[in-house]
Tab-separated table of C-alpha atoms in Angstrom:
chain	number	residue	atom	x	y	z
A	20	GLN	CA	92.130	81.772	105.102
A	21	VAL	CA	93.329	80.073	101.943
A	22	GLN	CA	90.911	77.881	100.037
A	23	LEU	CA	91.625	75.942	96.849
A	24	ILE	CA	88.853	74.284	94.865
A	25	GLU	CA	89.576	72.151	91.814
A	26	SER	CA	87.162	71.417	88.992
A	27	GLY	CA	87.158	70.077	85.474
A	28	GLY	CA	87.993	66.444	86.073
A	29	ALA	CA	86.098	64.059	83.834
A	30	LEU	CA	85.925	60.723	82.077
A	31	VAL	CA	87.663	61.147	78.723
A	32	GLN	CA	88.986	58.996	75.909
A	33	ALA	CA	92.650	58.478	75.157
A	34	GLY	CA	93.896	61.318	73.006
A	35	ASP	CA	91.369	63.821	74.318
A	36	SER	CA	92.122	67.175	75.879
A	37	LEU	CA	90.887	68.512	79.202
A	38	ARG	CA	91.337	71.687	81.208
A	39	LEU	CA	91.462	71.590	84.973
A	40	THR	CA	90.758	74.681	87.037
A	41	CYS	CA	91.750	75.589	90.567
A	42	THR	CA	89.876	78.522	92.041
A	43	ALA	CA	91.765	80.116	94.892
A	44	SER	CA	90.907	82.510	97.663
A	45	GLY	CA	93.177	84.079	100.224
A	46	LEU	CA	96.262	83.919	98.003
A	47	THR	CA	98.342	86.700	96.534
A	48	SER	CA	99.984	86.964	93.148
A	49	LYS	CA	103.307	86.271	94.888
A	50	ASP	CA	102.302	82.759	95.888
A	51	ALA	CA	103.621	79.847	93.854
A	52	MET	CA	100.997	77.343	92.750
A	53	ALA	CA	101.332	73.795	91.556
A	54	TRP	CA	99.436	70.795	90.277
A	55	PHE	CA	100.021	67.368	91.793
A	56	ARG	CA	98.448	64.046	90.950
A	57	GLN	CA	98.067	60.677	92.604
A	58	ALA	CA	97.351	57.611	90.520
A	59	PRO	CA	95.811	54.484	92.069
A	60	GLY	CA	98.413	52.627	94.098
A	61	LYS	CA	101.080	55.256	93.527
A	62	GLU	CA	102.553	58.126	95.470
A	63	ARG	CA	101.533	61.688	94.752
A	64	GLU	CA	103.778	63.442	92.253
A	65	ALA	CA	104.252	67.022	91.167
A	66	ILE	CA	103.156	67.767	87.611
A	67	SER	CA	103.960	71.412	87.247
A	68	CYS	CA	104.585	74.542	89.219
A	69	ILE	CA	104.174	78.184	88.320
A	70	GLY	CA	105.725	81.053	90.208
A	71	GLY	CA	104.052	84.212	91.393
A	72	SER	CA	105.300	86.122	88.381
A	73	SER	CA	103.882	83.361	86.159
A	74	GLY	CA	107.350	82.075	85.508
A	75	THR	CA	106.959	78.350	84.905
A	76	GLU	CA	109.754	76.487	86.531
A	77	TYR	CA	108.861	72.823	86.567
A	78	TYR	CA	107.178	70.119	84.480
A	79	LEU	CA	107.161	66.389	85.145
A	80	ASP	CA	109.010	64.731	82.257
A	81	SER	CA	106.066	62.553	81.287
A	82	VAL	CA	103.753	65.544	80.787
A	83	ARG	CA	106.156	68.072	79.304
A	84	GLY	CA	104.907	69.090	75.875
A	85	ARG	CA	101.401	67.749	76.588
A	86	PHE	CA	100.324	69.707	79.672
A	87	THR	CA	100.476	73.456	80.159
A	88	ILE	CA	100.127	75.275	83.456
A	89	SER	CA	98.910	78.851	83.595
A	90	ARG	CA	97.374	81.259	86.043
A	91	ASP	CA	95.126	84.300	85.950
A	92	ASN	CA	95.941	86.354	89.017
A	93	GLY	CA	93.040	88.700	88.336
A	94	LYS	CA	90.645	85.764	88.623
A	95	ASN	CA	92.644	83.963	91.331
A	96	THR	CA	92.616	80.893	89.135
A	97	LEU	CA	95.149	78.232	88.215
A	98	TYR	CA	94.734	76.092	85.112
A	99	LEU	CA	96.137	72.864	83.770
A	100	GLN	CA	95.569	72.306	80.071
A	101	MET	CA	95.961	68.614	79.318
A	102	THR	CA	96.315	67.277	75.776
A	103	SER	CA	96.946	63.832	74.287
A	104	ILE	CA	95.693	62.223	77.481
A	105	THR	CA	96.697	58.616	78.037
A	106	ALA	CA	95.777	55.893	80.510
A	107	GLU	CA	98.889	56.838	82.480
A	108	ASP	CA	97.263	60.193	83.253
A	109	VAL	CA	94.457	58.620	85.269
A	110	ALA	CA	94.709	60.154	88.735
A	111	ILE	CA	93.278	62.544	91.253
A	112	TYR	CA	94.631	65.986	90.384
A	113	THR	CA	95.156	68.431	93.214
A	114	CYS	CA	96.328	72.017	93.288
A	115	ALA	CA	98.570	73.408	95.976
A	116	ALA	CA	100.030	76.768	96.934
A	117	ARG	CA	102.892	78.164	98.954
A	118	ARG	CA	104.432	81.527	99.647
A	119	GLY	CA	107.718	81.864	97.866
A	120	TYR	CA	109.400	80.152	94.981
A	121	CYS	CA	108.202	77.295	92.846
A	122	THR	CA	109.214	73.770	93.896
A	123	GLU	CA	108.197	70.224	93.043
A	124	TYR	CA	108.533	69.043	96.651
A	125	GLU	CA	105.074	68.515	98.082
A	126	THR	CA	106.200	68.959	101.674
A	127	SER	CA	106.922	72.601	100.799
A	128	TYR	CA	103.248	73.311	100.140
A	129	TYR	CA	100.919	74.144	102.987
A	130	HIS	CA	97.705	74.870	101.128
A	131	TRP	CA	95.908	72.062	99.316
A	132	GLY	CA	92.659	71.484	97.509
A	133	ARG	CA	90.662	68.276	97.679
A	134	GLY	CA	91.309	67.182	94.125
A	135	THR	CA	89.426	66.343	90.965
A	136	GLN	CA	89.351	62.943	89.255
A	137	VAL	CA	90.556	62.346	85.710
A	138	THR	CA	89.647	58.974	84.235
A	139	VAL	CA	90.392	57.578	80.791
A	140	SER	CA	87.964	55.143	79.206
A	141	SER	CA	89.396	52.006	77.690
């Protein structure tokens, strides 16, 4: 049974950096993994996806160059390194996984974590 548990969300200041972690069980190195986020009052959106071979195939335009996705298959862990955080990054961040190729379409993912909150102080 697949289980995804996110951690690392916090209250930060604008300009800070933060690393989110998704600890997985029941997945293989062939599974694609992704980070999604949902801001208050908005629909969930895909941030980044990384393929089973660690080939990164997708970044949301607004985070490209600031966020970096990576995975450690030996530790069954997915990371999201966030830098230059802004108020627009406030959201619940959730990791997801699927067998097969990387995609930004959330309906393609059938394993989800519960999310971790990132908040930016004003």
